[in-house]
PDB file of C-alpha atoms in Angstrom:
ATOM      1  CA  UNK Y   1       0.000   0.000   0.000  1.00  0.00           C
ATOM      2  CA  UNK Y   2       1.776   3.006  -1.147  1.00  0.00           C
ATOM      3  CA  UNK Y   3      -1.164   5.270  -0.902  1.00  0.00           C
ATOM      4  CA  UNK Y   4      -4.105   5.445   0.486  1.00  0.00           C
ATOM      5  CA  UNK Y   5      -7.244   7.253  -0.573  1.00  0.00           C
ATOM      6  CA  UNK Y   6      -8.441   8.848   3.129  1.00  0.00           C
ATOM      7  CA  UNK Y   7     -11.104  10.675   1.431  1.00  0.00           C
ATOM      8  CA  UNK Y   8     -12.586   6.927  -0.238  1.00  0.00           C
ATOM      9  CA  UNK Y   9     -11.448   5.234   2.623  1.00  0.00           C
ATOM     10  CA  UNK Y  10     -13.759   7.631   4.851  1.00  0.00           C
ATOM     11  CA  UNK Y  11     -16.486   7.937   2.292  1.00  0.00           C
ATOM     12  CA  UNK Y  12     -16.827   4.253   3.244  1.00  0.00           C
ATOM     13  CA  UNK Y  13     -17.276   4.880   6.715  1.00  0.00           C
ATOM     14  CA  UNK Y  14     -19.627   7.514   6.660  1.00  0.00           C
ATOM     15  CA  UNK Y  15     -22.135   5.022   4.149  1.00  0.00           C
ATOM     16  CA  UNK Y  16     -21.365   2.512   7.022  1.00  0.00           C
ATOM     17  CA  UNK Y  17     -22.801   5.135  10.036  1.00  0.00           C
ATOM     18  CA  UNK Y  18     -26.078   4.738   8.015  1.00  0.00           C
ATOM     19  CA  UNK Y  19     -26.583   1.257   9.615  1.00  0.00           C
ATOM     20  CA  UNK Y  20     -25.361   2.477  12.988  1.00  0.00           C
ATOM     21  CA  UNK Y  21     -28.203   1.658  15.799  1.00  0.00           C
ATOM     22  CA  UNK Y  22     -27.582   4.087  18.426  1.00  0.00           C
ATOM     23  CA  UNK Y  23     -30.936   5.110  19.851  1.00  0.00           C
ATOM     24  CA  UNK Y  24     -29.337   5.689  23.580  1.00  0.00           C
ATOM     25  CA  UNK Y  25     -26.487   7.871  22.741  1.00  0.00           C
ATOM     26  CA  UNK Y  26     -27.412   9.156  19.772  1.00  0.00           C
ATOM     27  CA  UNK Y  27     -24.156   8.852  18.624  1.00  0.00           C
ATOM     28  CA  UNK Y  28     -23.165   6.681  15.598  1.00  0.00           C
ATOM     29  CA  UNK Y  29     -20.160   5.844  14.245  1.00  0.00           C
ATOM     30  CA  UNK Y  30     -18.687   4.334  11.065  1.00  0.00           C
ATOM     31  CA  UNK Y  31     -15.324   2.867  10.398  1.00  0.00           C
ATOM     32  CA  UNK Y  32     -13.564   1.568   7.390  1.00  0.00           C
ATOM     33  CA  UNK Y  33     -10.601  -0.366   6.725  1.00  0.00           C
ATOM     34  CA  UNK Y  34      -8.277  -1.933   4.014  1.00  0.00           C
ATOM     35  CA  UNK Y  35      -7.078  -5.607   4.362  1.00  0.00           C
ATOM     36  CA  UNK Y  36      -3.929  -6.557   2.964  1.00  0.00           C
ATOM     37  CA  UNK Y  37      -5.546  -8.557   0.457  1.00  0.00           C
ATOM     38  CA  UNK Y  38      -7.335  -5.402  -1.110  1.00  0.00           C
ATOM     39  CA  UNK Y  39     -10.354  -5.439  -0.043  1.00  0.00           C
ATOM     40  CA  UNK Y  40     -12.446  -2.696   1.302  1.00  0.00           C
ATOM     41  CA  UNK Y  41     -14.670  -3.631   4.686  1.00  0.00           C
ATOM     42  CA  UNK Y  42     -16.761  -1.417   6.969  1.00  0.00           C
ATOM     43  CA  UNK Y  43     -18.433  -1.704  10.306  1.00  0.00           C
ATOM     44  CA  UNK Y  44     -21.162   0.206  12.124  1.00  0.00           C
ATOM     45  CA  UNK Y  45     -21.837   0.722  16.294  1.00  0.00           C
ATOM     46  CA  UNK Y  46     -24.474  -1.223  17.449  1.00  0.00           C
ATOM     47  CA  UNK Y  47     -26.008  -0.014  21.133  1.00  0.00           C
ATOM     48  CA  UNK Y  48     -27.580  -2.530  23.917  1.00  0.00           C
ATOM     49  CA  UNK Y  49     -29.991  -0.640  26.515  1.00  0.00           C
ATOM     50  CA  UNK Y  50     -27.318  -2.963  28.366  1.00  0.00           C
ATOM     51  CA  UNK Y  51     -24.365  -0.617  27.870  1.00  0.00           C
ATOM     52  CA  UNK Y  52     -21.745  -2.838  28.661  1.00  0.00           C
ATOM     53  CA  UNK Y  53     -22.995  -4.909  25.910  1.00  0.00           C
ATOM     54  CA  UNK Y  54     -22.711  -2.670  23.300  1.00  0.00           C
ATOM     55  CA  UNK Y  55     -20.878  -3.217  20.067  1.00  0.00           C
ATOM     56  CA  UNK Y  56     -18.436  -0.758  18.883  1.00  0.00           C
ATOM     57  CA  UNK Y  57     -18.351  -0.087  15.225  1.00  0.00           C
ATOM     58  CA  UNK Y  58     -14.277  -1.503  15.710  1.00  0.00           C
ATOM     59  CA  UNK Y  59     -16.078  -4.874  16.751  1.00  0.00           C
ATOM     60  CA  UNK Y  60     -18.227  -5.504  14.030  1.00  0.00           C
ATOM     61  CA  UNK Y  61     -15.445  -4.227  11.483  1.00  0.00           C
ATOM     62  CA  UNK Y  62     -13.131  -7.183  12.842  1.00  0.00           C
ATOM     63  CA  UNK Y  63     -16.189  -9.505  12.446  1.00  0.00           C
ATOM     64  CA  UNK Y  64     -16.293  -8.386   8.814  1.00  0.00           C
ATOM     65  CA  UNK Y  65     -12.806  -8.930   8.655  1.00  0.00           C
ATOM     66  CA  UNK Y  66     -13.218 -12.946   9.770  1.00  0.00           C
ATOM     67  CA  UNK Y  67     -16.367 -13.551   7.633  1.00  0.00           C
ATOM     68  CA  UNK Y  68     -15.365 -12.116   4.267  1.00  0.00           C
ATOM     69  CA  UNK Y  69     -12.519 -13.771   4.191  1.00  0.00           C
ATOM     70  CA  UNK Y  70      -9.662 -13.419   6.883  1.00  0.00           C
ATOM     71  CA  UNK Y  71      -6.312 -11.151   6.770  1.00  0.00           C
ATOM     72  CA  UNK Y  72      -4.652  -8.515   8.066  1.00  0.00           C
ATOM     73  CA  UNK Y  73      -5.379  -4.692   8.420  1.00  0.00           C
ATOM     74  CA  UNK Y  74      -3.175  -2.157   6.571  1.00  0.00           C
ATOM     75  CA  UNK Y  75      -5.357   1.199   6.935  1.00  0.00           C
ATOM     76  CA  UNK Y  76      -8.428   2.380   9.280  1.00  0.00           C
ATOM     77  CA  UNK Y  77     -10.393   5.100   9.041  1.00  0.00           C
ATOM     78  CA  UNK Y  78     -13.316   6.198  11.840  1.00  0.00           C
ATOM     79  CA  UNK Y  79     -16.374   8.855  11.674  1.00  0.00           C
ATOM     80  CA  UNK Y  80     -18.405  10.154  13.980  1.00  0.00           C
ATOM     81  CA  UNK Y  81     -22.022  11.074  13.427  1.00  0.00           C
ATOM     82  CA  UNK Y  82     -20.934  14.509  11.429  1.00  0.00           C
ATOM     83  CA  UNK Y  83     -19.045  12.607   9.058  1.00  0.00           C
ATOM     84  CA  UNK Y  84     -15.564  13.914  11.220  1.00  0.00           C
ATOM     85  CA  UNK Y  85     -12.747  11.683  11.991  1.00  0.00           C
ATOM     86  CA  UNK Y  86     -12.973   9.887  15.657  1.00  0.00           C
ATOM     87  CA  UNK Y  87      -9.580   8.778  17.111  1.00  0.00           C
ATOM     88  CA  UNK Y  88     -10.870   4.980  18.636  1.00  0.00           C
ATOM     89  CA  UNK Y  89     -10.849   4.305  22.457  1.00  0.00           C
ATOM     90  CA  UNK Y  90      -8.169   2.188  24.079  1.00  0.00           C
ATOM     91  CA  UNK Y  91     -10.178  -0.883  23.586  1.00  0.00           C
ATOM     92  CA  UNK Y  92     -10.844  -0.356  20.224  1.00  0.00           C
ATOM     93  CA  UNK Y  93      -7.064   0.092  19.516  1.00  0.00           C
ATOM     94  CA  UNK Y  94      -6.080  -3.295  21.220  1.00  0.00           C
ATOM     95  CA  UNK Y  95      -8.849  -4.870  19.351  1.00  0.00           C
ATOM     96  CA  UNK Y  96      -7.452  -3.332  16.001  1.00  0.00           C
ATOM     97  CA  UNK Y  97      -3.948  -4.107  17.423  1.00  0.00           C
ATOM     98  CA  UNK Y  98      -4.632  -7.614  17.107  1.00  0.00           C
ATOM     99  CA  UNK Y  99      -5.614  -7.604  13.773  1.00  0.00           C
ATOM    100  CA  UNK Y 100      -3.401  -5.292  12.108  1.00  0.00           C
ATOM    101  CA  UNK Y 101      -0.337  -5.855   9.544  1.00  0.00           C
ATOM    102  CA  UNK Y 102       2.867  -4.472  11.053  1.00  0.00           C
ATOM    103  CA  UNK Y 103       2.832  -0.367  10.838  1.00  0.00           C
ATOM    104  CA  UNK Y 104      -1.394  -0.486  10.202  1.00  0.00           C
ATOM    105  CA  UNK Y 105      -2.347   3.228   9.584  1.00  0.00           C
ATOM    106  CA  UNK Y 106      -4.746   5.289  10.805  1.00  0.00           C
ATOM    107  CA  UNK Y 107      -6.337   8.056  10.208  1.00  0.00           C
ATOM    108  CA  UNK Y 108      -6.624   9.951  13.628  1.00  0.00           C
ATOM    109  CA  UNK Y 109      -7.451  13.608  14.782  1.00  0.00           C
ATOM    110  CA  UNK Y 110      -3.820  14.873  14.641  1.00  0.00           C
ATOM    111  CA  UNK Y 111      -3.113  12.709  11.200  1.00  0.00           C
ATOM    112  CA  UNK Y 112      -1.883   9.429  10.271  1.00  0.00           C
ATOM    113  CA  UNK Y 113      -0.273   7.190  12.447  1.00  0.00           C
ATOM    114  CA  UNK Y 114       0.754   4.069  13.351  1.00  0.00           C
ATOM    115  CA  UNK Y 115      -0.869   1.693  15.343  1.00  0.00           C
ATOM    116  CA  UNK Y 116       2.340   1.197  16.959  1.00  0.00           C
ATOM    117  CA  UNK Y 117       1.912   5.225  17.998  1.00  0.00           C
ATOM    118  CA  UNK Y 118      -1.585   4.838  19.062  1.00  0.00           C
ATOM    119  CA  UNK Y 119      -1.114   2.021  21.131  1.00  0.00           C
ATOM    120  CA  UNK Y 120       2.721   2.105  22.637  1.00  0.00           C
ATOM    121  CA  UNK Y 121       4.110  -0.732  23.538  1.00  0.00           C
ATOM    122  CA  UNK Y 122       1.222  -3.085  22.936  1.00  0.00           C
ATOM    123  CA  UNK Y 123       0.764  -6.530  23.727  1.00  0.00           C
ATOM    124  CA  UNK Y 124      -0.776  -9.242  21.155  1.00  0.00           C
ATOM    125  CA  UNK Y 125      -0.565 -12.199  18.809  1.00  0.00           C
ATOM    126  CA  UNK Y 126       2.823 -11.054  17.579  1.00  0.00           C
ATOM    127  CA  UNK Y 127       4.208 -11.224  21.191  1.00  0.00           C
ATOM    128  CA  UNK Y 128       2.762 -14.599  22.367  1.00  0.00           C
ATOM    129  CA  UNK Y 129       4.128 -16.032  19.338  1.00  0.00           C
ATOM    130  CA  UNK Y 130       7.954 -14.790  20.670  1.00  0.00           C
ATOM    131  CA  UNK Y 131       6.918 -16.441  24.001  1.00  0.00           C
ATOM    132  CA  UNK Y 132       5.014 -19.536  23.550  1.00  0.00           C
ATOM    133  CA  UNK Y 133       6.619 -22.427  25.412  1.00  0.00           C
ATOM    134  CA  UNK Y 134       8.001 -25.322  23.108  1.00  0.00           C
TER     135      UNK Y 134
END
């Protein structure tokens, strides 16, 4: 990936907030990613009057990820409900952490970074692979 579109890249995401169900906050979000592969995959927050149960557009983006196909993340991009880009929470980062190609990028606030830079020192599959017991 040499270059990356933000503007189609986000363009995704904001078709994605569409599908967002957020009747409690009022507050949807879309996010939009490219796999290494190529492909193009989107996700959407889904609420629970259970809060802790709610779904993070992150979440159903990785769930994408697994049922279209597998692979690894090279690019993210997140919206919130005025189309602007929304730097993830901490969970969200581990969960894209996990899924990412080395040096993912993503769109943030300040720019694009990293996941390495938005999530320091991180802990994942990479690791337990360096430390699983023979």
């Amino acid at each position: 990936m040499d270059t990356i579109d933000w503007d189609a890249l986000r363009a995704v995401a904001n078709e994605a907030k569409t599908h967002a169900y957020a009747p409690y906050s009022n507050f949807p979000v879309g996010v939009a990613a490219i796999v290494d592969d190529g492909r193009i995959i989107s996700g959407a927050n889904v609420e629970n009057a259970s809060y802790g149960l709610t779904l993070c557009a992150e979440c159903a983006l990785v769930s994408s990820l697994h049922m279209t196909g597998g692979g690894r993340l090279v690019a993210f991009t997140c919206v919130d409900g005025h189309g602007d880009v929304l730097m993830p929470c901490g969970r969200c980062r581990q969960l894209l952490y996990e899924h990412s190609a080395p040096g993912m990028l993503l769109e943030t606030v300040s720019g694009v970074k990293t996941i390495d830079e938005v999530i320091p020192d991180a802990f994942g599959p990479r690791h337990l692979e360096d430390y699983r017991a023979e």
